[in-house]
Coordinates of C-alpha atoms in Angstrom, one line a residue:
M26 CA 41.6 8.9 -83.1
K27 CA 38.5 6.7 -82.4
T28 CA 38.0 8.6 -79.1
L29 CA 38.0 11.9 -80.9
C30 CA 35.5 10.7 -83.6
L31 CA 33.0 9.3 -81.1
P32 CA 31.5 12.7 -80.0
A33 CA 31.4 13.8 -83.6
A34 CA 29.5 10.6 -84.6
L35 CA 27.2 11.0 -81.7
A36 CA 26.5 14.6 -82.6
A37 CA 25.8 13.7 -86.2
M38 CA 23.3 11.0 -85.0
L39 CA 21.6 13.5 -82.7
M40 CA 21.4 16.1 -85.5
A41 CA 19.9 13.5 -87.8
T42 CA 17.3 12.5 -85.2
T43 CA 16.4 16.1 -84.5
A44 CA 16.1 16.8 -88.3
H45 CA 13.9 13.7 -88.6
A46 CA 11.6 14.8 -85.8
A47 CA 11.4 18.3 -87.3
S48 CA 10.6 16.8 -90.7
L49 CA 7.9 14.6 -89.2
T50 CA 6.4 17.6 -87.5
V51 CA 6.3 19.6 -90.7
L52 CA 4.7 16.6 -92.6
K53 CA 2.1 16.2 -89.9
K54 CA 1.1 19.8 -90.5
E55 CA 0.8 19.0 -94.2
A56 CA -1.3 16.0 -93.4
V57 CA -3.7 18.1 -91.3
A58 CA -4.0 20.6 -94.2
G59 CA -4.5 17.7 -96.6
V60 CA -7.4 16.4 -94.5
Q61 CA -8.9 19.9 -94.1
S62 CA -8.8 20.4 -97.9
R63 CA -10.8 17.2 -98.3
A64 CA -13.5 18.2 -95.8
G65 CA -16.0 18.3 -98.6
L66 CA -15.2 14.7 -99.6
A67 CA -15.5 13.6 -96.0
Q68 CA -19.0 15.1 -95.7
Q69 CA -20.1 13.6 -99.0
M70 CA -18.8 10.1 -98.0
N71 CA -20.4 10.4 -94.5
D72 CA -23.8 11.4 -95.9
K73 CA -23.8 9.0 -98.9
I74 CA -23.1 6.0 -96.7
F75 CA -25.7 7.2 -94.2
S76 CA -28.3 7.3 -97.0
F77 CA -27.6 3.6 -97.9
G78 CA -28.5 2.4 -94.3
E79 CA -27.6 -1.2 -95.1
L80 CA -27.6 -4.1 -92.6
A81 CA -24.9 -6.6 -91.8
F82 CA -23.8 -8.8 -94.8
Q83 CA -25.9 -6.7 -97.2
E84 CA -23.6 -3.6 -97.4
V85 CA -23.6 -3.8 -101.2
E86 CA -24.1 -0.1 -102.1
T87 CA -21.7 0.9 -99.3
S88 CA -18.9 -1.3 -100.4
K89 CA -19.3 -0.4 -104.1
Y90 CA -19.2 3.3 -103.3
I91 CA -16.2 3.2 -101.0
T92 CA -14.1 1.0 -103.4
D93 CA -15.0 3.2 -106.4
V94 CA -13.7 6.2 -104.5
L95 CA -10.5 4.4 -103.6
E96 CA -9.9 3.0 -107.2
K97 CA -10.4 6.5 -108.6
N98 CA -7.6 7.6 -106.3
G99 CA -5.1 4.9 -107.3
F100 CA -5.8 2.1 -104.9
T101 CA -5.9 -1.5 -106.0
V102 CA -9.0 -3.2 -104.7
T103 CA -9.6 -6.9 -104.1
R104 CA -13.3 -7.7 -103.5
G105 CA -15.1 -10.6 -101.9
V106 CA -12.2 -11.4 -99.4
A107 CA -12.6 -14.1 -96.8
G108 CA -15.9 -15.4 -98.3
L109 CA -17.5 -12.0 -97.6
P110 CA -19.3 -10.7 -100.7
T111 CA -19.2 -7.1 -99.2
G112 CA -15.6 -7.6 -97.9
W113 CA -12.7 -6.0 -99.7
V114 CA -9.1 -4.9 -99.3
A115 CA -7.7 -1.7 -101.0
T116 CA -4.0 -1.2 -101.1
W117 CA -1.6 1.5 -102.4
T118 CA 2.2 1.1 -102.3
N119 CA 4.9 3.6 -102.7
K120 CA 8.3 2.0 -103.3
T121 CA 9.0 -1.4 -101.7
G122 CA 10.3 -2.5 -98.4
G123 CA 8.3 -0.1 -96.2
P124 CA 5.8 -0.9 -93.5
T125 CA 2.1 -1.8 -94.2
I126 CA -0.4 0.3 -92.2
A127 CA -4.0 -0.8 -92.3
M128 CA -7.0 1.4 -91.6
G129 CA -10.4 -0.2 -90.9
S130 CA -13.9 0.8 -89.9
D131 CA -17.3 -0.8 -89.8
I132 CA -20.0 -0.3 -92.4
D133 CA -23.3 -2.0 -91.3
G134 CA -26.4 -0.4 -89.8
I135 CA -29.1 -1.3 -87.3
P136 CA -32.5 -2.9 -87.8
K137 CA -35.5 -0.6 -87.5
A138 CA -33.3 2.5 -87.0
S139 CA -34.4 4.5 -90.0
Q140 CA -34.4 8.1 -88.9
T141 CA -34.4 11.5 -90.7
P142 CA -31.1 13.2 -89.7
G143 CA -31.2 16.6 -88.2
I144 CA -34.7 16.0 -86.6
P145 CA -34.4 15.6 -82.8
W146 CA -37.4 13.4 -82.4
R147 CA -38.7 10.1 -84.0
K148 CA -39.2 10.5 -87.7
P149 CA -38.3 7.5 -89.8
M150 CA -37.4 8.0 -93.4
V151 CA -38.8 4.5 -94.2
E152 CA -41.1 3.2 -91.6
G153 CA -39.7 0.0 -90.1
G154 CA -36.6 0.3 -92.2
P155 CA -32.9 0.0 -91.2
G156 CA -30.6 2.8 -90.6
H157 CA -27.3 4.0 -89.1
G158 CA -28.4 3.8 -85.5
E159 CA -24.8 3.7 -84.3
G160 CA -22.9 5.7 -86.8
H161 CA -21.0 3.2 -88.9
N162 CA -21.6 5.5 -91.9
S163 CA -18.8 7.8 -90.7
G164 CA -15.7 5.7 -90.1
N165 CA -14.7 5.1 -93.7
A166 CA -15.0 8.8 -94.4
V167 CA -12.4 9.2 -91.7
N168 CA -10.0 6.6 -93.1
V169 CA -10.3 7.4 -96.8
V170 CA -9.7 11.2 -96.3
A171 CA -6.7 10.4 -93.9
A172 CA -5.2 7.9 -96.4
L173 CA -5.5 10.3 -99.3
A174 CA -3.7 13.0 -97.3
V175 CA -0.9 10.6 -96.4
K176 CA -0.7 9.2 -99.9
D177 CA 0.1 12.7 -101.2
I178 CA 2.9 13.1 -98.7
M179 CA 4.4 9.7 -99.4
Q180 CA 4.5 10.5 -103.1
K181 CA 6.0 13.9 -102.6
E182 CA 8.6 12.8 -100.0
G183 CA 9.4 9.4 -101.4
I184 CA 8.3 7.6 -98.2
A185 CA 8.2 3.8 -98.6
G186 CA 5.2 1.9 -97.4
T187 CA 1.8 0.5 -98.1
L188 CA -1.6 1.9 -97.1
M189 CA -4.3 -0.7 -96.7
L190 CA -8.0 0.0 -96.2
W191 CA -10.6 -2.6 -95.3
P192 CA -14.2 -2.7 -94.0
G193 CA -15.7 -4.2 -90.9
V194 CA -18.4 -6.3 -92.5
A195 CA -21.4 -7.3 -90.3
E196 CA -19.8 -5.9 -87.1
E197 CA -23.3 -5.7 -85.5
L198 CA -23.4 -9.5 -85.7
V199 CA -19.7 -9.8 -84.7
A200 CA -19.5 -11.9 -87.8
G201 CA -16.9 -10.6 -90.2
K202 CA -13.4 -9.9 -88.8
A203 CA -12.6 -13.4 -87.5
F204 CA -13.0 -14.8 -91.0
M205 CA -10.6 -12.1 -92.4
V206 CA -8.1 -13.1 -89.7
R207 CA -8.5 -16.8 -90.5
E208 CA -7.9 -16.1 -94.2
G209 CA -4.7 -14.2 -93.5
V210 CA -5.8 -10.8 -94.5
F211 CA -3.6 -9.1 -91.9
K212 CA -0.6 -11.5 -92.2
N213 CA 1.9 -8.9 -93.4
V214 CA 0.5 -5.9 -91.7
D215 CA 2.7 -3.9 -89.2
A216 CA -0.1 -2.0 -87.4
V217 CA -3.9 -1.6 -87.6
L218 CA -5.5 1.7 -86.9
F219 CA -9.2 1.2 -86.4
T220 CA -11.8 3.9 -86.2
H221 CA -15.2 3.9 -84.4
V222 CA -17.7 6.7 -84.0
G223 CA -18.0 8.1 -80.5
D224 CA -18.7 11.4 -78.7
N225 CA -15.1 12.4 -77.9
L226 CA -11.7 12.2 -79.5
A227 CA -10.1 9.3 -77.6
V228 CA -8.0 6.2 -77.6
T229 CA -7.2 3.5 -75.0
W230 CA -4.6 0.8 -74.5
G231 CA -4.6 -2.6 -72.8
K232 CA -7.9 -4.4 -72.1
P233 CA -10.9 -2.0 -72.2
S234 CA -14.2 -2.6 -70.5
G235 CA -16.4 -5.0 -72.5
T236 CA -16.4 -8.7 -73.5
G237 CA -15.6 -11.1 -76.2
S238 CA -18.5 -13.3 -77.6
V239 CA -19.8 -16.2 -79.5
S240 CA -22.9 -15.8 -81.6
V241 CA -24.6 -19.2 -82.3
E242 CA -27.9 -20.4 -83.7
Y243 CA -29.4 -23.6 -82.4
T244 CA -31.8 -25.4 -84.7
F245 CA -34.1 -28.1 -83.2
H246 CA -35.8 -30.7 -85.3
G247 CA -38.9 -32.6 -84.2
A248 CA -41.9 -34.1 -85.9
P249 CA -45.1 -32.4 -87.1
A250 CA -48.6 -33.4 -86.1
H251 CA -52.1 -32.0 -85.8
A252 CA -51.9 -30.1 -82.6
A253 CA -55.5 -31.0 -81.6
G254 CA -56.1 -34.2 -83.5
K255 CA -53.0 -36.3 -82.7
P256 CA -50.6 -34.2 -80.7
W257 CA -49.0 -37.4 -79.3
M258 CA -47.6 -38.1 -82.7
G259 CA -45.7 -34.9 -82.8
R260 CA -42.4 -33.8 -81.2
S261 CA -42.3 -30.1 -80.7
A262 CA -39.1 -28.3 -81.7
L263 CA -40.5 -25.2 -80.1
D264 CA -40.8 -27.0 -76.8
A265 CA -37.1 -27.7 -77.0
V266 CA -36.3 -24.0 -77.6
S267 CA -38.5 -23.0 -74.7
L268 CA -36.9 -25.5 -72.3
M269 CA -33.4 -24.4 -73.4
N270 CA -34.3 -20.8 -72.6
V271 CA -35.9 -21.7 -69.3
G272 CA -32.9 -23.7 -68.3
W273 CA -30.6 -20.8 -69.2
E274 CA -32.6 -18.4 -67.2
F275 CA -32.4 -20.7 -64.1
K276 CA -28.6 -21.1 -64.7
R277 CA -28.1 -17.4 -65.1
E278 CA -28.3 -16.9 -61.3
H279 CA -25.2 -19.1 -60.9
L280 CA -23.1 -17.4 -63.6
R281 CA -20.5 -14.6 -63.1
T282 CA -22.1 -11.2 -63.0
E283 CA -19.6 -10.2 -65.7
Q284 CA -21.1 -12.5 -68.2
R285 CA -23.7 -11.2 -70.7
S286 CA -26.0 -13.6 -72.5
H287 CA -29.2 -12.9 -74.6
Y288 CA -31.3 -14.7 -77.2
V289 CA -34.1 -14.3 -79.7
I290 CA -36.4 -17.0 -81.1
T291 CA -35.9 -16.7 -84.9
D292 CA -38.3 -19.5 -85.9
G293 CA -41.0 -20.7 -83.6
G294 CA -43.1 -22.8 -86.0
D295 CA -45.6 -22.1 -88.7
Q296 CA -49.0 -21.9 -87.0
P297 CA -50.6 -23.0 -83.7
N298 CA -52.5 -26.0 -84.9
V299 CA -49.3 -27.7 -86.3
V300 CA -46.8 -29.1 -83.9
P301 CA -43.5 -27.2 -84.8
Q302 CA -41.1 -29.6 -86.5
I303 CA -38.4 -26.9 -86.7
A304 CA -37.6 -24.1 -84.3
K305 CA -34.5 -21.9 -83.9
V306 CA -33.0 -19.8 -81.2
W307 CA -30.1 -17.4 -81.6
Y308 CA -27.8 -16.8 -78.6
Y309 CA -25.0 -14.4 -77.8
F310 CA -22.6 -15.7 -75.1
R311 CA -20.3 -13.0 -73.8
E312 CA -17.4 -13.1 -71.3
Q313 CA -14.1 -11.3 -70.6
D314 CA -11.4 -13.8 -71.5
F315 CA -11.0 -16.7 -74.0
K316 CA -11.4 -19.5 -71.5
R317 CA -14.6 -18.1 -69.9
I318 CA -16.1 -17.4 -73.4
S319 CA -15.4 -21.0 -74.4
D320 CA -16.8 -22.3 -71.1
L321 CA -20.0 -20.3 -71.5
Y322 CA -20.5 -21.5 -75.0
A323 CA -20.0 -25.1 -73.9
L324 CA -22.6 -24.6 -71.2
G325 CA -25.1 -23.3 -73.9
N326 CA -24.4 -26.4 -75.9
K327 CA -25.1 -28.6 -72.9
M328 CA -28.4 -26.8 -72.3
A329 CA -29.4 -27.4 -76.0
D330 CA -28.5 -31.1 -75.8
G331 CA -30.5 -31.4 -72.6
A332 CA -33.6 -29.7 -74.1
A333 CA -33.3 -32.0 -77.1
M334 CA -33.2 -35.1 -74.8
M335 CA -36.3 -33.9 -72.9
T336 CA -38.4 -33.4 -76.0
D337 CA -37.1 -36.3 -78.1
T338 CA -35.9 -33.9 -80.7
T339 CA -32.5 -33.3 -82.2
V340 CA -30.4 -30.2 -82.3
E341 CA -27.6 -28.8 -84.5
R342 CA -25.7 -25.6 -84.0
R343 CA -24.1 -23.0 -86.2
I344 CA -21.6 -20.3 -85.2
L345 CA -22.8 -17.1 -86.8
G346 CA -20.0 -14.9 -85.4
T347 CA -17.3 -14.4 -82.8
A348 CA -15.4 -11.6 -81.2
A349 CA -12.2 -12.0 -79.2
P350 CA -11.7 -9.9 -76.1
R351 CA -10.0 -6.7 -77.2
H352 CA -6.4 -5.7 -76.3
F353 CA -5.0 -2.5 -77.6
N354 CA -1.4 -1.5 -78.2
K355 CA 0.1 0.9 -75.6
P356 CA 2.9 2.5 -77.7
I357 CA 0.6 3.2 -80.7
A358 CA -2.1 4.5 -78.3
E359 CA 0.4 6.9 -76.7
A360 CA 1.5 8.2 -80.2
T361 CA -2.2 8.5 -81.2
Y362 CA -3.0 10.4 -78.0
A363 CA -0.2 12.9 -78.6
N364 CA -1.8 13.6 -82.0
I365 CA -5.3 13.9 -80.4
Q366 CA -3.9 16.6 -78.1
A367 CA -2.4 18.4 -81.1
V368 CA -5.7 18.3 -83.1
G369 CA -8.1 18.8 -80.2
L370 CA -11.9 18.6 -80.2
P371 CA -13.8 20.6 -82.9
K372 CA -14.7 24.1 -82.1
W373 CA -18.4 23.4 -81.8
T374 CA -20.7 26.2 -83.1
A375 CA -23.6 27.6 -81.0
D376 CA -26.0 25.8 -83.5
E377 CA -24.3 22.5 -83.0
Q378 CA -24.4 22.7 -79.2
A379 CA -28.0 23.8 -79.3
F380 CA -28.9 20.9 -81.5
A381 CA -27.1 18.4 -79.4
K382 CA -28.9 19.6 -76.3
A383 CA -32.3 19.5 -78.1
V384 CA -31.6 15.9 -79.1
Q385 CA -30.6 15.0 -75.5
K386 CA -33.8 16.7 -74.2
Q387 CA -36.2 15.3 -76.8
T388 CA -34.9 11.7 -76.5
G389 CA -34.5 11.7 -72.7
A390 CA -30.7 11.2 -72.7
D391 CA -29.0 10.5 -69.5
K392 CA -26.9 13.6 -69.8
Q393 CA -28.1 16.9 -71.3
D394 CA -25.1 19.2 -71.4
G395 CA -24.4 19.1 -75.1
L396 CA -21.2 18.1 -76.9
A397 CA -17.9 17.3 -75.3
T398 CA -15.6 20.3 -74.8
E399 CA -12.8 18.6 -73.0
L400 CA -10.6 15.7 -74.2
K401 CA -10.7 12.4 -72.3
K402 CA -7.4 11.6 -70.8
L403 CA -5.3 8.6 -71.8
E404 CA -5.3 6.5 -68.7
P405 CA -4.0 3.0 -67.8
P406 CA -6.6 0.2 -68.2
A407 CA -8.7 -0.6 -65.1
E408 CA -7.4 -3.4 -62.9
K409 CA -10.8 -5.0 -63.3
P410 CA -12.5 -3.8 -66.5
E411 CA -16.3 -3.6 -66.5
S412 CA -18.4 -5.9 -68.5
G413 CA -20.3 -4.7 -71.6
G414 CA -20.4 -5.0 -75.3
S415 CA -18.2 -6.8 -77.8
D416 CA -16.4 -5.8 -81.0
D417 CA -14.7 -8.2 -83.4
I418 CA -11.8 -5.8 -83.8
G419 CA -10.7 -8.0 -80.8
D420 CA -9.7 -10.8 -83.2
I421 CA -7.5 -8.5 -85.2
S422 CA -5.9 -7.0 -82.1
W423 CA -4.5 -10.5 -81.2
V424 CA -2.7 -11.0 -84.5
V425 CA -1.3 -7.5 -85.2
P426 CA -0.7 -4.4 -83.0
T427 CA -4.0 -2.5 -83.0
I428 CA -5.7 0.5 -81.6
T429 CA -9.2 2.0 -81.9
L430 CA -9.6 5.8 -82.4
N431 CA -12.9 7.2 -81.3
Y432 CA -13.9 10.4 -83.0
P433 CA -16.7 12.9 -81.9
S434 CA -19.4 12.5 -84.5
N435 CA -22.3 11.6 -82.2
I436 CA -24.0 13.1 -79.2
P437 CA -23.3 12.0 -75.6
G438 CA -25.9 10.2 -73.5
L439 CA -27.8 8.4 -76.2
P440 CA -28.8 4.7 -75.9
G441 CA -26.8 3.2 -78.7
H442 CA -28.0 0.7 -81.3
A443 CA -31.1 2.8 -81.8
W444 CA -32.8 5.5 -84.0
Q445 CA -31.7 8.2 -81.5
N446 CA -28.0 7.6 -82.5
A447 CA -28.9 8.2 -86.2
I448 CA -30.1 11.7 -85.6
A449 CA -26.7 13.5 -85.7
M450 CA -25.0 11.2 -88.1
A451 CA -25.6 13.3 -91.3
T452 CA -25.3 16.7 -89.7
P453 CA -22.5 19.2 -89.2
I454 CA -21.7 17.5 -85.9
A455 CA -20.8 14.3 -87.7
H456 CA -18.9 16.1 -90.4
D457 CA -16.8 18.1 -88.0
G458 CA -16.1 14.9 -85.9
V459 CA -15.0 13.0 -89.0
V460 CA -12.5 15.7 -90.0
A461 CA -11.0 15.8 -86.5
G462 CA -10.7 12.0 -86.5
A463 CA -9.1 12.0 -90.0
K464 CA -6.5 14.5 -88.9
V465 CA -5.5 12.2 -86.0
M466 CA -5.5 9.2 -88.3
A467 CA -3.3 10.8 -90.9
M468 CA -0.8 12.0 -88.2
T469 CA -0.6 8.6 -86.6
T470 CA -0.1 6.9 -89.9
L471 CA 2.9 9.1 -90.6
D472 CA 4.3 8.2 -87.2
L473 CA 4.1 4.5 -88.0
L474 CA 5.5 5.0 -91.5
M475 CA 8.5 7.2 -90.4
R476 CA 9.3 6.0 -86.9
P477 CA 10.9 2.5 -86.8
D478 CA 11.3 3.0 -83.1
L479 CA 7.5 3.2 -82.7
R480 CA 6.9 0.1 -84.8
K481 CA 9.5 -1.8 -82.7
A482 CA 8.0 -0.6 -79.4
A483 CA 4.5 -1.7 -80.7
K484 CA 5.8 -5.1 -81.6
D485 CA 7.6 -5.5 -78.3
Y486 CA 4.5 -4.7 -76.3
F487 CA 2.4 -7.0 -78.5
T488 CA 4.9 -9.9 -78.1
N489 CA 6.1 -9.5 -74.5
V490 CA 3.2 -7.9 -72.7
Q491 CA -0.1 -8.6 -74.5
N492 CA 0.9 -12.2 -75.5
K493 CA 2.9 -13.0 -72.4
D494 CA 0.1 -14.9 -70.5
E495 CA -2.8 -15.0 -73.0
H496 CA -2.9 -16.0 -76.6
Y497 CA -5.4 -15.8 -79.4
L498 CA -8.0 -18.6 -79.4
P499 CA -10.0 -18.6 -82.6
M500 CA -13.6 -19.6 -82.0
I501 CA -14.5 -20.4 -85.6
S502 CA -13.3 -23.6 -87.3
A503 CA -11.7 -24.1 -90.7
S504 CA -15.1 -25.3 -92.0
D505 CA -17.3 -22.4 -90.6
K506 CA -18.6 -20.0 -93.2
P507 CA -19.9 -16.5 -92.9
A508 CA -23.7 -16.4 -92.6
I509 CA -24.0 -14.1 -95.6
E510 CA -27.7 -14.8 -96.1
I511 CA -28.7 -13.0 -92.9
N512 CA -30.7 -9.8 -93.5
S513 CA -31.1 -10.5 -97.3
D514 CA -34.9 -10.7 -96.9
V515 CA -35.0 -7.5 -94.8
M516 CA -33.0 -5.5 -97.3
A517 CA -35.1 -6.9 -100.2
Q518 CA -38.2 -5.7 -98.4
F519 CA -37.0 -2.2 -97.6
R520 CA -34.4 -1.3 -100.3
P521 CA -37.0 -0.3 -102.9
A522 CA -38.3 2.4 -100.6
M523 CA -34.8 3.4 -99.5
R524 CA -33.2 3.7 -102.9
P525 CA -35.1 6.9 -104.0
L526 CA -33.6 8.5 -100.8
Y527 CA -30.0 7.8 -101.6
Y528 CA -27.9 11.0 -101.4
D529 CA -27.1 12.7 -104.7
E530 CA -24.0 14.7 -104.0
T531 CA -24.1 16.1 -107.6
K532 CA -27.3 18.0 -106.9
Y533 CA -27.2 18.8 -103.2
P534 CA -24.4 20.2 -101.0
T535 CA -25.5 18.0 -98.0
Y536 CA -28.0 15.3 -97.3
L537 CA -29.9 17.7 -95.1
D538 CA -30.4 19.9 -98.1
Q539 CA -31.7 17.0 -100.2
L540 CA -34.1 16.1 -97.4
G541 CA -35.2 19.7 -96.9
V542 CA -34.2 19.7 -93.3
K543 CA -33.5 23.1 -91.8
W544 CA -30.3 23.3 -89.7
P545 CA -30.6 23.5 -86.8
T546 CA -34.1 22.2 -86.2
L547 CA -34.6 22.3 -82.4
E548 CA -38.3 21.6 -81.9
P549 CA -41.4 20.6 -83.8
T550 CA -43.1 23.3 -85.9
K551 CA -46.3 24.5 -84.3

């Protein structure tokens, strides 16, 4: 009797699996439609956040706006998380016992990157002011629209689970996410879907090219004196900074070529005729694994101590931010890529392509063939990843299975971290890229909510592959605090001039309309 029942039971299981897959396919189509129906909201959020142009730790208007949108749509918001005044967590739960899927994206801008969008040459909105010279204005538009589309489906279908949204505060300083990890923000999260602006629709798994980093400020203390009258009574803190920097430059020859290190002198004294009693230098130390990052940081500390000894000064250091080397989850990346293939790149209009090529030409981009028309492939990570930049999403990737989705809201070939990268970020190019990214995010969120097998595979990879030989090494201590005072003076200087330029979506269909920018503007009016 048992033998006769086995095929029937197997058949029933297969039928249930097939029905589940068919149901998920249908729901994904509904999610895509739900995102598309909110294309107007995506555009408004993208443009509104662009107009705020706020720097790291000072994303006050940005956070208020996003959380207001989420609260109006039924999310519960906790503000000021992890000691970050502009940090928050927004959650919405349907039933209990389901998985928690977190969506995150950065919110801060770039100094001196103010730029009129839709103008393919240098034209600041506020001279010397900050702006979105990378495109962090767009990621929360992706996530919010995706979350709202999924929320509708969860309610209609009775799908259990929690949607959690959160911001990357001060990412440009790699100074926010490690504190969120330390405070347990992601403790009960099953998966993190992170979004970041790019010029294609793409995802990766494993260790990507790039580095982890430690951001640290060294403050040297000396003694003041009349620099001409009695210089022998002074001890120059600036001399110590200079000697540290010279020592580092000589040492650089004997460091791995993969390391990246750079510094700026943030305080060099008051005036030339007074021996500087205080001087500060801000370093980034970047390497590709936890041990090498720690070793590089220790070497910097040794240089600082040596410079202090040589100048009879003292030195103290303060960690301003850290970023772990990233490691992204293979099963989630594969599921995301299947959704990328289903969505595809936007069907760029002739105007969008013409504008992209005009920007590339006017700004001297290293490629000038317009917007991407072919998807990047999902390939295994390089055996030896190249060096490069850092992102503190790395810290989160070591405590919960994580991927980063890049979406095509910017133009290929631009320098990054510069006014050039702000040109497209409140134009139809950005709007179309946001919608494409939101569709992929919504589909992947449904995968994670409805496929226990995917969650299990993601956890297995995280535990048995990613963490097999390397483990998370926090680089902030229990006593370190976020440097929330950074950029407060800059924003105080420029915000009065920026505020009248905030986007008013109740009066203008797009930010370009408010600014009186004709689309597409391809060259200066003669």
